[in-house]
Amino acid sequence: MVWDRQTKMEYEWKPDEQGLQQILQLLKESQSPDTTIQRTVQQKLEQLNQYPDFNNYLIFVLTKLKSEDEPTRSLSGLILKNNVKAHFQNFPNGVTDFIKSECLNNIGDSSPLIRATVGILITTIASKGELQNWPDLLPKLCGLLDSEDYNTCEGAFGALQKICEDSAEILDSDVLDRPLNIMIPKFLQFFKHSSPKIRSHAVACVNQFIISRTQALMLHIDSFIENLFALAGDEEPEVRKNVCRALVMLLEVRMDRLLPHMHNIVEYMLQRTQDQDENVALEACEFWLTLAEQPICKDVLVRHLPKLIPVLVNGMKYSDIDIILLKGDVEEDETIPDSEQDIRPRFHRSRTVAQQHDEDGIEEDDDDDDEIDDDDTISDWNLRKCSAAALDVLANVYRDELLPHILPLLKELLFHHEWVVKESGILVLGAIAEGCMQGMIPYLPELIPHLIQCLSDKKALVRSITCWTLSRYAHWVVSQPPDTYLKPLMTELLKRVLDSNKRVQEAACSAFATLEEEACTELVPYLAYILDTLVFAFSKYQHKNLLILYDAIGTLADSVGHHLNKPEYIQMLMPPLIQKWNMLKDEDKDLFPLLECLSSVATALQSGFLPYCEPVYQRCVNLVQKTLAQAMLNNAQPDQYEAPDKDFMIVALDLLSGLAEGLGGNIEQLVARSNILTLMYQCMQDKMPEVRQSSFALLGDLTKACFQHVKPCIADFMPILGTNLNPEFISVCNNATWAIGEISIQMGIEMQPYIPMVLHQLVEIINRPNTPKTLLENTAITIGRLGYVCPQEVAPMLQQFIRPWCTSLRNIRDNEEKDSAFRGICTMISVNPSGVIQDFIFFCDAVASWINPKDDLRDMFCKILHGFKNQVGDENWRRFSDQFPPPLKERLAAFYGV
């Protein structure tokens, strides 16, 4: 056939019969299940894009060729849509005009499939910047809404709904002369249309503009809400769903307008949460989640709790479909390999250096990983999860006031003979754990043993949810004498780690990791037994659960620390880990959790890790080098080389940090024989913040472990550290700050030339409002350390930071870092005593936070306190110290005799 390259474009365009047949043939072939045929079709379609009027044929098949079957015509439209996405700017004008007019003329096609395809095509053209260049599109579509013909009205509305979804921002801007001022009132008229499909489109269109508080909608907000209420009882589920969705969004945006009707809205949402249509029920259930985050929730809902709680609890049962999807009747599946799409991508959390606090461990508001996450394989979000999440949030709002509504229900559920009901009761018990913990304590001595029994229930889904619920009460279990609950719970949970059902293995492994975090060294007596189980799981687990097992082993190492460093434990644990390590290829993402796990193990084992460190170290350096090389190729020739996955490099840097921390000076030989410092120099300048964050953590750890190798690079590293003191990137800034402090301790007086590069930024950060606690503490320590090694340079600025410095360090535990920081502050005070005069009470308070300082540090404190007292005289000191809170006064008198 002959393709005409220079088509003369008129609206009277007619296809060439042979060309048409060729395209129809292609459309037929592309519906073939055979992938080779599909590949050939793709290539042919790409070739056809060379011809300017190819796209005319596609629109012709979609809109004019009524003799063809609908799937083929629709497919032709979808191929055209992809061409529009990829090559629209190259379409000749005539082709573009032909496509646009054909779309508008056929939006009312008698087939719903063809109408929808035309709508998709229109919104794709519109979002290619063509709303500006197609001025009659919106007026035409809005005009077609008034058509007597149902198909035309529905087709136009379908297209408008897609445009509102895809182009909401530009519709509400001056670019188009604010079409919404006309469109929104127009849409509102259709809320009362006789066709359910059209009512549904109308609500969906307006819903696109709630969250952005679009002016045109806010002008008509009362009429919108009134119209929504009129649709409350609509017989069409899709309409009810859109009404619920609108009310949920209005809660966030226009609570003021809903408040007068709140009683009725809550009653309505209660009904909808029990809707026969699960999609409606799910939308309605979101209402409780959103309301719980509003300050007025407590007062608004309190009178509805007796009705609401049973509805939520009822929604927490597995539906029949869930059970089928979850293979709830398959009890043993441990030998069936996982399908790869079941395995969620993991995200590595880069290292952040933080201080220990007096209360317990590291105090950062980490997102708890114990979200309600007990059935991740079914459609990720469903009524059961939403109901459970809502109950969890409400438990946090009402605390123990919720229990009178819950306890009577729980009694019935937890001992029910039907497993589905009993299972939902166990989920309820877990959901309220955080909010109602205090009120639940009296019942736990009876409930925990019951739950431990449920761990051996014959239904796998009961066993798995029980693991999760018990993990939510781990904190209480650990607070009791170990033999009472901890030991039986641990024993039973470890049996479940070796369950024959994969879902139970997963739940048990996650629950055990939570228990490890809570119990810490309480687990030391049982280490042999725990390791025995976890190592046995290695040989038993399929792919997905192996990844969770790594986490459980890493958490164990973090929790028991150096207690793991016994030859018999190392002998059990290391061979299977190293075996996995040797099996995995460098490009395998399973390396992430394994590297994280090894990092924790290396830190815990310390010198015990020495026999294994060389190949591990080498591989990490290689991973960093490979990733950097790939990134350079990609920067130079992006079309030839794809960008690397930088997570490999981040995880490798973090494991190197773990090695440096665990092995200390023993890592010196390895560093000497590698180019790690050159690689770090590149990593510190990477565009990706997480890469910089991990490289600064490693810099600090290597500075502590083998400074002789770091020192020659300091002149190159310091300016980079200075530019990264930018609190926009909290974790990068935090680790850079910490590294500067470690470097200054090693450099001593030689730090002098570098002080101007960093001091001003650090003083600025410590004075910033809303700076996270960890960053404040690290900044204070680093300022103190700089002052310790170079007091002459730092002391003149004392007055600018002394107050926030004292308040941020009063809560951290006595340790080496705090010690060097306070020595620094004392040295600076002796250089510039007037810098501390105005804030002396803060200094006194910070000194009193020490439990037992070293003798020479105590002498420094004494000297400053007595010096101040002697300088102001007894009378003034008495007046001054009368402002102290009593505990501070007593402490200073007892410890320092002032």
CSV table of C-alpha atoms in Angstrom, one decimal, residues 27 29 101 295 302 533 601 622 692 710 712 725 804 841:
chain,number,residue,atom,x,y,z
A,27,LEU,CA,-5.8,-4.1,16.2
A,29,GLU,CA,-3.5,-9.1,16.4
A,101,SER,CA,-13.9,17.6,16.2
A,295,PRO,CA,-10.4,18.6,67.9
A,302,VAL,CA,-19.7,11.1,72.7
A,533,THR,CA,14.4,-21.2,66.6
A,601,VAL,CA,24.9,-8.1,64.4
A,622,ASN,CA,32.3,-2.7,45.9
A,692,ARG,CA,24.9,12.2,52.2
A,710,VAL,CA,40.6,10.2,57.9
A,712,PRO,CA,44.6,13.6,55.5
A,725,LEU,CA,24.5,22.3,58.0
A,804,PRO,CA,19.4,26.9,74.3
A,841,ILE,CA,20.3,30.0,86.2
